[in-house]
Tab-separated table of C-alpha atoms in Angstrom:
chain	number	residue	atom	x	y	z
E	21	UNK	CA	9.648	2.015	-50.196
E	22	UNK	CA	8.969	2.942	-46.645
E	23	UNK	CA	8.147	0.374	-44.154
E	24	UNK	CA	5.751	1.821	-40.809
E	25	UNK	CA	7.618	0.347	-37.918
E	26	UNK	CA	6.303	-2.316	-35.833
E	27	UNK	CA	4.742	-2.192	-32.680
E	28	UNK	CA	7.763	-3.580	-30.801
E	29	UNK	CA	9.877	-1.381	-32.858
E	30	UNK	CA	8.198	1.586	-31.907
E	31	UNK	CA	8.014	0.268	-28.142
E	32	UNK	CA	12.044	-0.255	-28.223
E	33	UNK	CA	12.744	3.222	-29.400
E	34	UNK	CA	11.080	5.030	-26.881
E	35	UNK	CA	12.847	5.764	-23.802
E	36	UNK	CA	15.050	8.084	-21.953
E	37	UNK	CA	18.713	7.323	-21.737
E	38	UNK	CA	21.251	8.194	-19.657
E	39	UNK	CA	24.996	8.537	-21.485
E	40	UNK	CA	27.986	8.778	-19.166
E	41	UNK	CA	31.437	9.553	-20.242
E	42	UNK	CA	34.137	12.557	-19.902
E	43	UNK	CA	35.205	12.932	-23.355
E	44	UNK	CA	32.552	14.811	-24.730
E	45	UNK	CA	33.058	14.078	-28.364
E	46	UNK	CA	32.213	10.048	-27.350
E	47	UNK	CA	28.448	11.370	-25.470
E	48	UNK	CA	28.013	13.092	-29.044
E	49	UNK	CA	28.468	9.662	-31.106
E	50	UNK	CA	26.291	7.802	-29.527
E	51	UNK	CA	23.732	10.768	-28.316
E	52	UNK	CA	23.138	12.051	-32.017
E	53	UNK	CA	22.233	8.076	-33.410
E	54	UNK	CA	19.781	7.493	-30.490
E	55	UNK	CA	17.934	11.136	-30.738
E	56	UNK	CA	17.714	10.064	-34.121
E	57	UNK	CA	15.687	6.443	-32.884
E	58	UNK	CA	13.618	8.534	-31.473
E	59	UNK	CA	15.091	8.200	-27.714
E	60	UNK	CA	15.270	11.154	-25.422
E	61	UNK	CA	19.133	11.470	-24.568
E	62	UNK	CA	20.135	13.123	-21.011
E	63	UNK	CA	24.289	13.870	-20.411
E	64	UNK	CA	26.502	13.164	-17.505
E	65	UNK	CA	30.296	14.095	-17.629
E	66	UNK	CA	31.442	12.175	-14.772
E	67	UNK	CA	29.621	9.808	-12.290
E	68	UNK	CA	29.188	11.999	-9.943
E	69	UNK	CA	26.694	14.048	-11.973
E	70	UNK	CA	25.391	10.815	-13.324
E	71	UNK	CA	24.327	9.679	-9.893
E	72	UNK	CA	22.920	13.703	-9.532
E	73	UNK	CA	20.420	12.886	-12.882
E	74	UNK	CA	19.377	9.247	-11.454
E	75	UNK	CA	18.499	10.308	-8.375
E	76	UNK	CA	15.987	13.348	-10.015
E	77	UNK	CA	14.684	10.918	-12.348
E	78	UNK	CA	15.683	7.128	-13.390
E	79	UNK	CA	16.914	6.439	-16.880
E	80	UNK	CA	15.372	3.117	-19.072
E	81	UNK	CA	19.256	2.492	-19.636
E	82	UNK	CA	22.738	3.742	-18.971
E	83	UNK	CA	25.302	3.850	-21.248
E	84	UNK	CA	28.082	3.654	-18.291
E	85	UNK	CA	31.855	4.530	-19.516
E	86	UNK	CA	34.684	2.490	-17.178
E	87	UNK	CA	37.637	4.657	-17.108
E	88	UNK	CA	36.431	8.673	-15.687
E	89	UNK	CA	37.988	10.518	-13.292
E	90	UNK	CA	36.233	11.371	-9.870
E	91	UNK	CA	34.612	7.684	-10.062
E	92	UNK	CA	35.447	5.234	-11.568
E	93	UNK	CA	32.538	3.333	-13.761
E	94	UNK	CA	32.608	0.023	-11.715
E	95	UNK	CA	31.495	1.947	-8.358
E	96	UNK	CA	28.601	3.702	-10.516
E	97	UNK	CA	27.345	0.793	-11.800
E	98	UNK	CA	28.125	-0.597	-7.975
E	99	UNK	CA	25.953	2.293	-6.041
E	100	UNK	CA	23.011	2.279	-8.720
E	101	UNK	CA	22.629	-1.605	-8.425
E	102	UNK	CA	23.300	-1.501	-4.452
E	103	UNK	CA	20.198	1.041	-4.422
E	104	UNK	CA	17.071	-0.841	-4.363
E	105	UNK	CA	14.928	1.834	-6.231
E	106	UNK	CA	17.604	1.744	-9.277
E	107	UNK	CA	18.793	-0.981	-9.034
E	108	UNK	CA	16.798	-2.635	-11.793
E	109	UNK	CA	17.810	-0.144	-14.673
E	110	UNK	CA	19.974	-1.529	-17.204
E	111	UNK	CA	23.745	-0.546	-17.064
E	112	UNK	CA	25.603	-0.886	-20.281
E	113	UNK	CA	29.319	-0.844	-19.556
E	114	UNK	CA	30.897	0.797	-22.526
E	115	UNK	CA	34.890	0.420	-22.637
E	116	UNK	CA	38.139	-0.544	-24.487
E	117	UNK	CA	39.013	-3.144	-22.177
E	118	UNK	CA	38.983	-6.403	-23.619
E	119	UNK	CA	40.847	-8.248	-20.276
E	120	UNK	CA	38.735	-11.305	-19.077
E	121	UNK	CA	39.690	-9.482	-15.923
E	122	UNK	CA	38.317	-6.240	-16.661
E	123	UNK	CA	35.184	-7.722	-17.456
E	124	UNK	CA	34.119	-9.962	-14.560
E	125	UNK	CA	34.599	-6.804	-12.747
E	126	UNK	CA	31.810	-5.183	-14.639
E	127	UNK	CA	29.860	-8.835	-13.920
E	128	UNK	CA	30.602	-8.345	-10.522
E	129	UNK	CA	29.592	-4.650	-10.271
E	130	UNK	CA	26.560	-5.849	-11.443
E	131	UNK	CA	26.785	-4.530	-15.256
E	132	UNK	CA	24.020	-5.701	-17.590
E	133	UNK	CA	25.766	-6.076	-20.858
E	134	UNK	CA	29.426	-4.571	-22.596
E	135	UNK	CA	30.030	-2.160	-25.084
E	136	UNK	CA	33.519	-1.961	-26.910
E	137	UNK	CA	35.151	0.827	-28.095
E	138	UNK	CA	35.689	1.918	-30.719
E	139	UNK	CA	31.566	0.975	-30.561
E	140	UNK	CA	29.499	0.235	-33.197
E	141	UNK	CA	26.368	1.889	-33.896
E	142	UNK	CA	24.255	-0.266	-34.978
E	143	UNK	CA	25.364	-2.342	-32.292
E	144	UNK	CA	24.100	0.468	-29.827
E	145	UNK	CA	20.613	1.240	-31.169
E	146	UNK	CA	20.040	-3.259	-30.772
E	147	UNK	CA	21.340	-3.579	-27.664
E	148	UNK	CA	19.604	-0.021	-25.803
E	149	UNK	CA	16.398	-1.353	-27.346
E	150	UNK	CA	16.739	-4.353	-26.135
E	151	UNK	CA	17.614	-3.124	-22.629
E	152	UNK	CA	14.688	-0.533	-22.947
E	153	UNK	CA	12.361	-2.841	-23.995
E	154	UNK	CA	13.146	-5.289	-20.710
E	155	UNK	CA	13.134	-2.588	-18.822
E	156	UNK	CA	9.417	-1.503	-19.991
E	157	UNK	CA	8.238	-5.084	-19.156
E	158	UNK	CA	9.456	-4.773	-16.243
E	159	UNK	CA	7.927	-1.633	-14.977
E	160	UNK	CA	4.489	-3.057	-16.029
E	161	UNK	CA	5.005	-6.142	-14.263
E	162	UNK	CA	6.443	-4.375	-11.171
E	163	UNK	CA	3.609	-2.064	-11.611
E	164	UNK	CA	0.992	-4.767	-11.617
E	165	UNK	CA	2.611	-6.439	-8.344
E	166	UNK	CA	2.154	-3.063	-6.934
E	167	UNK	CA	-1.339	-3.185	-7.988
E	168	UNK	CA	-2.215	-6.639	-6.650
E	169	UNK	CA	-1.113	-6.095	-3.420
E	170	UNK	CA	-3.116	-2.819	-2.849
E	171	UNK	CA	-6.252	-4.988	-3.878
E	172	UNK	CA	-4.704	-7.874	-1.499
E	173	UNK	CA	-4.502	-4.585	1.318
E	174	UNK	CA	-7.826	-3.633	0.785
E	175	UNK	CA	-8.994	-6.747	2.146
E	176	UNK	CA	-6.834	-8.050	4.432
E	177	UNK	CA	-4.256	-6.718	7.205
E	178	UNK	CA	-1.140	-5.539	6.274
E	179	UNK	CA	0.696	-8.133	8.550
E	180	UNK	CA	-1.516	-10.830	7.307
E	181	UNK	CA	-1.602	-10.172	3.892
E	182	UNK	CA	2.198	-10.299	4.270
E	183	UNK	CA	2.050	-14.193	5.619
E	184	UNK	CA	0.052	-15.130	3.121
E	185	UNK	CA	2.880	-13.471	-0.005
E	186	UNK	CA	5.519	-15.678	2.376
E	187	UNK	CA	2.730	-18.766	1.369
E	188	UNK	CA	0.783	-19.523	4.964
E	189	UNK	CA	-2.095	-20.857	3.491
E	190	UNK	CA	-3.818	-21.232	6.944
E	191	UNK	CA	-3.761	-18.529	8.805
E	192	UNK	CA	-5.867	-18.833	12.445
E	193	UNK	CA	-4.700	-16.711	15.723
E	194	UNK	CA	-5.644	-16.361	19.085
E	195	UNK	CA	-5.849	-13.048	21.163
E	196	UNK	CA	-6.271	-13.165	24.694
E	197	UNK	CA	-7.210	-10.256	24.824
E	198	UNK	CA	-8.772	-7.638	22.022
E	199	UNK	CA	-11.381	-5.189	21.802
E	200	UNK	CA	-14.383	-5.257	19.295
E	201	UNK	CA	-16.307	-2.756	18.552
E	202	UNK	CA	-20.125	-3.175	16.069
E	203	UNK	CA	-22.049	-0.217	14.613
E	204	UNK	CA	-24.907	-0.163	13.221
E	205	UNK	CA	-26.948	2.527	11.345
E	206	UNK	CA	-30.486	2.684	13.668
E	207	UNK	CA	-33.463	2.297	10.663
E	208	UNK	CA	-31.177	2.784	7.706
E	209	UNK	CA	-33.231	-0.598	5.906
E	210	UNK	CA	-36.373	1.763	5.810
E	211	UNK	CA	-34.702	4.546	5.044
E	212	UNK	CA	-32.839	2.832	1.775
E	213	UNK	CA	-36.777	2.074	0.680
E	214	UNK	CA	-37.963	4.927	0.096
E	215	UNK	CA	-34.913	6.282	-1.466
E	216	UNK	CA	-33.012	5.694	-4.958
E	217	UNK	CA	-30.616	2.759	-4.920
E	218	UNK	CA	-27.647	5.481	-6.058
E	219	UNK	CA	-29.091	7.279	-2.970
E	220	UNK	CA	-28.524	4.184	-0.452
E	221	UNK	CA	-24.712	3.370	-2.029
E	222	UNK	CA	-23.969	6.908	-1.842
E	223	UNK	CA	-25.037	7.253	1.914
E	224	UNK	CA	-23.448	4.237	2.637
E	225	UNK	CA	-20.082	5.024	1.343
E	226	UNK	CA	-19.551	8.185	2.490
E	227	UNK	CA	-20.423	7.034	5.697
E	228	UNK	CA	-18.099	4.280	5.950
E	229	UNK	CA	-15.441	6.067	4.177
E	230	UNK	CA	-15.279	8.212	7.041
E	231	UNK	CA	-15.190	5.350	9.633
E	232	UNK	CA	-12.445	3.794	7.337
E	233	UNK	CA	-10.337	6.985	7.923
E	234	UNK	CA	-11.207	7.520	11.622
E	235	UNK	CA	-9.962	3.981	12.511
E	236	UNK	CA	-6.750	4.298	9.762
E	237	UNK	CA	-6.095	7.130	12.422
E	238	UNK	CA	-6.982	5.693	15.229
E	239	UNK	CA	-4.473	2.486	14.212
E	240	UNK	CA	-7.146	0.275	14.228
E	241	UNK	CA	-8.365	-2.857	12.402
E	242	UNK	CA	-11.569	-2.513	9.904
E	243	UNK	CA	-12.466	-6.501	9.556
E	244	UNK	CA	-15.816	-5.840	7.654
E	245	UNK	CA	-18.998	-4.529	6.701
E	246	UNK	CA	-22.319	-6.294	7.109
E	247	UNK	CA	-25.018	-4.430	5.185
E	248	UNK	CA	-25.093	-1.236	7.305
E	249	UNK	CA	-23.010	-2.647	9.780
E	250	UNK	CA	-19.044	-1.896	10.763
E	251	UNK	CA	-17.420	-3.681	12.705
E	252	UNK	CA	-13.610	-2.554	13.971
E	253	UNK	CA	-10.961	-4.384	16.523
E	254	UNK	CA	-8.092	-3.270	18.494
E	255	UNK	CA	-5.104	-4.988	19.321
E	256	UNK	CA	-4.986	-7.695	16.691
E	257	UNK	CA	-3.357	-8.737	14.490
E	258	UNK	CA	-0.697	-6.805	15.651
E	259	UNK	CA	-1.326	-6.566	19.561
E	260	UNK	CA	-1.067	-2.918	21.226
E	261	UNK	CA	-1.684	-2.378	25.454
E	262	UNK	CA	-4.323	0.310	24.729
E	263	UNK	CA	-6.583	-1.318	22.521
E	264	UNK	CA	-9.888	-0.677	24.447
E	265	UNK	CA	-9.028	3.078	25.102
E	266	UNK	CA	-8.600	3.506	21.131
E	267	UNK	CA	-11.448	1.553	20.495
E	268	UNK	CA	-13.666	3.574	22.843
E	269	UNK	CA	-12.128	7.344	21.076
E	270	UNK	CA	-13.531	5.551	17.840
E	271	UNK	CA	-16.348	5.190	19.106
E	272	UNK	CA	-16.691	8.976	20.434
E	273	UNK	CA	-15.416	9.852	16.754
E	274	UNK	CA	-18.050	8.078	14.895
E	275	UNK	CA	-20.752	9.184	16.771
E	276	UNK	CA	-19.327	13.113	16.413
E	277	UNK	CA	-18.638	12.065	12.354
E	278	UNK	CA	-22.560	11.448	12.027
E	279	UNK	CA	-23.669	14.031	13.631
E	280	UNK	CA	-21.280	16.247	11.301
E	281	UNK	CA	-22.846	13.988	7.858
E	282	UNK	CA	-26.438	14.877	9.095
E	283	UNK	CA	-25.582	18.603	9.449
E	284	UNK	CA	-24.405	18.527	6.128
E	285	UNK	CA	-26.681	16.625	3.924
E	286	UNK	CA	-29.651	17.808	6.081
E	287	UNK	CA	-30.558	13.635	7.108
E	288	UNK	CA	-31.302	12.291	10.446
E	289	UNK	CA	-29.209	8.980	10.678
E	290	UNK	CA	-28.143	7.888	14.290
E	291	UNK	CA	-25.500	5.595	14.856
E	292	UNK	CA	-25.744	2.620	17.381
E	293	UNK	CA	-22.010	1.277	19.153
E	294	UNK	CA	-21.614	-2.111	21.021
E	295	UNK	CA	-18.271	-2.423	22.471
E	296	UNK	CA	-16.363	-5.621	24.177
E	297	UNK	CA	-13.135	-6.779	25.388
E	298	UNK	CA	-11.943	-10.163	25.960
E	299	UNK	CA	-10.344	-13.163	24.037
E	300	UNK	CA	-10.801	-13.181	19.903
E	301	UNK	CA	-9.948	-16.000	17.553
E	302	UNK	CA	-9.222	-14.183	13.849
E	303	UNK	CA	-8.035	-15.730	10.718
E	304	UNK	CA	-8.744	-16.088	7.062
E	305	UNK	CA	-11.375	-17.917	5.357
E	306	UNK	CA	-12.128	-18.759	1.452
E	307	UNK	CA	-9.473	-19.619	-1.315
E	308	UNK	CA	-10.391	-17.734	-4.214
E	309	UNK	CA	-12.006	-14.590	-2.042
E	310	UNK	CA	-10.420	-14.140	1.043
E	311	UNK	CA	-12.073	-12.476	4.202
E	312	UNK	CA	-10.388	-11.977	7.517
E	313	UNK	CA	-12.550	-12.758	10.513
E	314	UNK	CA	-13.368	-13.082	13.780
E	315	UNK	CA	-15.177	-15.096	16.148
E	316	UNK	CA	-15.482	-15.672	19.761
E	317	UNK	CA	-18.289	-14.708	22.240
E	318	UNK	CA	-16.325	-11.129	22.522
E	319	UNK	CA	-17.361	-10.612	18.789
E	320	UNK	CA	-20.625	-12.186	19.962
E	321	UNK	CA	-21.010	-9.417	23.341
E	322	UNK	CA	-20.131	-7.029	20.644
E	323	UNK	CA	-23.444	-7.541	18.773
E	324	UNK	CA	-25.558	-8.163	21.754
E	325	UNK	CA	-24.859	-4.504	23.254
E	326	UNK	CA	-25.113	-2.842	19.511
E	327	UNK	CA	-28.710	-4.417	19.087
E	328	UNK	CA	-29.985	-3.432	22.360
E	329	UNK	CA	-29.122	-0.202	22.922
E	330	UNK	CA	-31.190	2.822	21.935
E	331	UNK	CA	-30.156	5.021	19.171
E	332	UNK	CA	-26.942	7.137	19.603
E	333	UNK	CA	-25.774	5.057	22.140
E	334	UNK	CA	-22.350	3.616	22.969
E	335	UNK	CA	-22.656	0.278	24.924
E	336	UNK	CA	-19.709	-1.364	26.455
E	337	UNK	CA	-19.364	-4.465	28.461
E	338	UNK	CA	-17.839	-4.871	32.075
E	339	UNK	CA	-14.726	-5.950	30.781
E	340	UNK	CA	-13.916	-2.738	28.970
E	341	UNK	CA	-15.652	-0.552	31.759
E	342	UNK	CA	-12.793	-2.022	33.846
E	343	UNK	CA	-10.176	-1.377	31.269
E	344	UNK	CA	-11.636	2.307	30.609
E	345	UNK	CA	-13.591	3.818	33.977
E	346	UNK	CA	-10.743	6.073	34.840
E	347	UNK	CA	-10.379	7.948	31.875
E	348	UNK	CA	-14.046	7.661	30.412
E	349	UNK	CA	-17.782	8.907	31.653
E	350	UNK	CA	-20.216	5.941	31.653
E	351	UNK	CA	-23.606	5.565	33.038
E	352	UNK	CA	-24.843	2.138	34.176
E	353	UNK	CA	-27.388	0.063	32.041
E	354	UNK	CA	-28.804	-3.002	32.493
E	355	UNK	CA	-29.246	-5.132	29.248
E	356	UNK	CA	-31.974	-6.785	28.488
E	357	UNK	CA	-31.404	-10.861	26.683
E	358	UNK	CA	-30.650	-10.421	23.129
E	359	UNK	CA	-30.097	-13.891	21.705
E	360	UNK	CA	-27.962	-14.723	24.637
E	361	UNK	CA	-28.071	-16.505	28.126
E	362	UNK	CA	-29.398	-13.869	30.075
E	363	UNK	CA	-29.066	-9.867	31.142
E	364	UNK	CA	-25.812	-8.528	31.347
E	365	UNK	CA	-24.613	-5.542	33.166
E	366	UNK	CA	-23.930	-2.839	30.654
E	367	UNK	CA	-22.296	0.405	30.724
E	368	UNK	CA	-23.172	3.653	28.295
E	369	UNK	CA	-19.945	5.560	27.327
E	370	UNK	CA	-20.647	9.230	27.451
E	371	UNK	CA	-17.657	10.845	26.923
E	372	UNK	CA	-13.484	11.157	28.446
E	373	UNK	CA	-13.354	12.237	31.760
């Protein structure tokens, strides 16, 4: 009567193994068993070679002989476990020698499990499916911590997110000195009713998907969105001298991006850019959704020359004139009191000098 396999069966006897020895009538006993299990086989005649196959692609398992010429199976098994990006393959040490010795060499090298010889085949198939099966579950698990922390990059820094895998739990900085930058899309709430919802996502995101690239280029910090808002920093969290002079080419590269997005789609959106330097306080907020912030009246300057200014415009404050009127064309402005304690000297950014 035939019995189907089970799952974990079938799950053990797929895999690609790597068989290393120089006699080739030994690669042939245990090659021809495992082809049979349904594993895909791959041959190395010394380590040398063997280290030649890894490196173009990685095995589930070696089956690692000791005694080769050229090198010797303990400094194979050494090298691939040294290597970070192999070091997690399986390594079974196959050999005749039976020494305590012998063997806490092959523990030390870093050897996952022995093999005697004259070796048993039945022995084999158990133990590579075993070792292919861990391996498996291992891939998937690595690939889902891979996975995590892309989602974890998506919405935090790189630097922070990487204080909060080392378990910070509050994270709260304080930059003496950082440029913000707001935008704002002039009129886009009328515009997104009187067209389709799909319409209004699909503006938005290829919009911002181009700001998201301009300021990965620019080296710069995306903290968030709000509605058809971006807002952007410079210099946090990982401080850099020419944060304001990045900031403002972002700015230049925005407005030059819209203009390019209403050539193409044949719309009419204008962008509107308030721009500050100073002090910033930044940290993390929530426990089950994080969101990286930042507050200060910099952030605050920020949206007070965004909402005044007249569509198309870049607006920066005195601070970053100062930083920036030596290598930039502005035009003075005065602005008017926006939700603030009074007018404010502003300057329009027009261009590099």
């Amino acid at each position: 009567m035939n019995i189907e396999p089970t799952a974990l069966e079938t799950t053990r006897r797929s895999g690609f193994v790597l068989i290393v020895d120089d006699e080739e009538q030994n690669r042939t006993l245990l090659k021809d068993p495992l082809e049979a299990k349904g594993y895909e086989v791959a041959e190395a005649e010394d380590g040398l070679r063997a280290l030649q196959l890894v490196a173009r692609r990685h095995p589930d398992v070696i089956l690692l002989d000791v005694m080769m010429p050229k090198m010797h199976g303990f400094d194979v098994c050494r090298h691939l476990k040294d290597y970070h990006p192999t070091a997690a393959i399986p390594i079974l040490m196959v050999t005749a020698l039976s020494e305590r010795q012998e063997r806490l060499k092959g523990i030390q090298a870093g050897a996952n499990d022995f093999l005697n010889k004259p070796v048993d085949i039945q022995d084999v198939i158990l133990r590579v499916g075993n070792a292919v099966h861990a391996k498996h579950l291992f891939d998937q698990l690595r690939a889902e911590r891979e996975r995590s922390e892309s989602l974890l990059l998506n919405i935090l820094p790189k630097a922070i997110a990487e204080r909060m895998k080392k378990g910070e739990t509050t994270i709260a900085d304080s930059y003496p000195e950082a440029t913000v930058l707001f935008a704002d899309l002039v009129n886009f709430t009328s515009l997104a009713a009187h067209i389709s919802p799909d319409q209004v996502v699909y503006l938005l995101n290829e919009i911002f998907s181009a700001f998201d690239l301009l300021t990965e280029q620019r080296g710069l910090e995306k903290i968030k969105t709000v509605r058809d808002g971006y807002l952007v920093a410079g210099g946090l969290p990982v401080e850099r001298p020419d944060h304001a002079e990045a900031v403002a080419d972002l700015a230049l590269d925005m407005q030059k991006q819209i203009q390019q997005f209403n050539q193409q789609n044949g719309t009419s959106i204008r962008i509107r850019i308030g721009i500050c330097t100073g002090p910033v306080v930044a940290g993390v907020i929530g426990r089950k959704k994080f969101a990286y912030d930042l507050w200060g009246d910099t952030v605050n300057v920020a949206f007070r020359l965004e909402s005044a200014g007249e569509g198309g415009s870049i607006q920066v404050s005195q601070s970053t004139y100062d930083k920036l009127k030596h290598r930039f064309q502005f035009e003075v402005r005065q602005c008017p009191v926006v939700k603030g304690p009074g007018e404010f000297t502003a300057y329009g950014l027009c261009g590099r000098v």
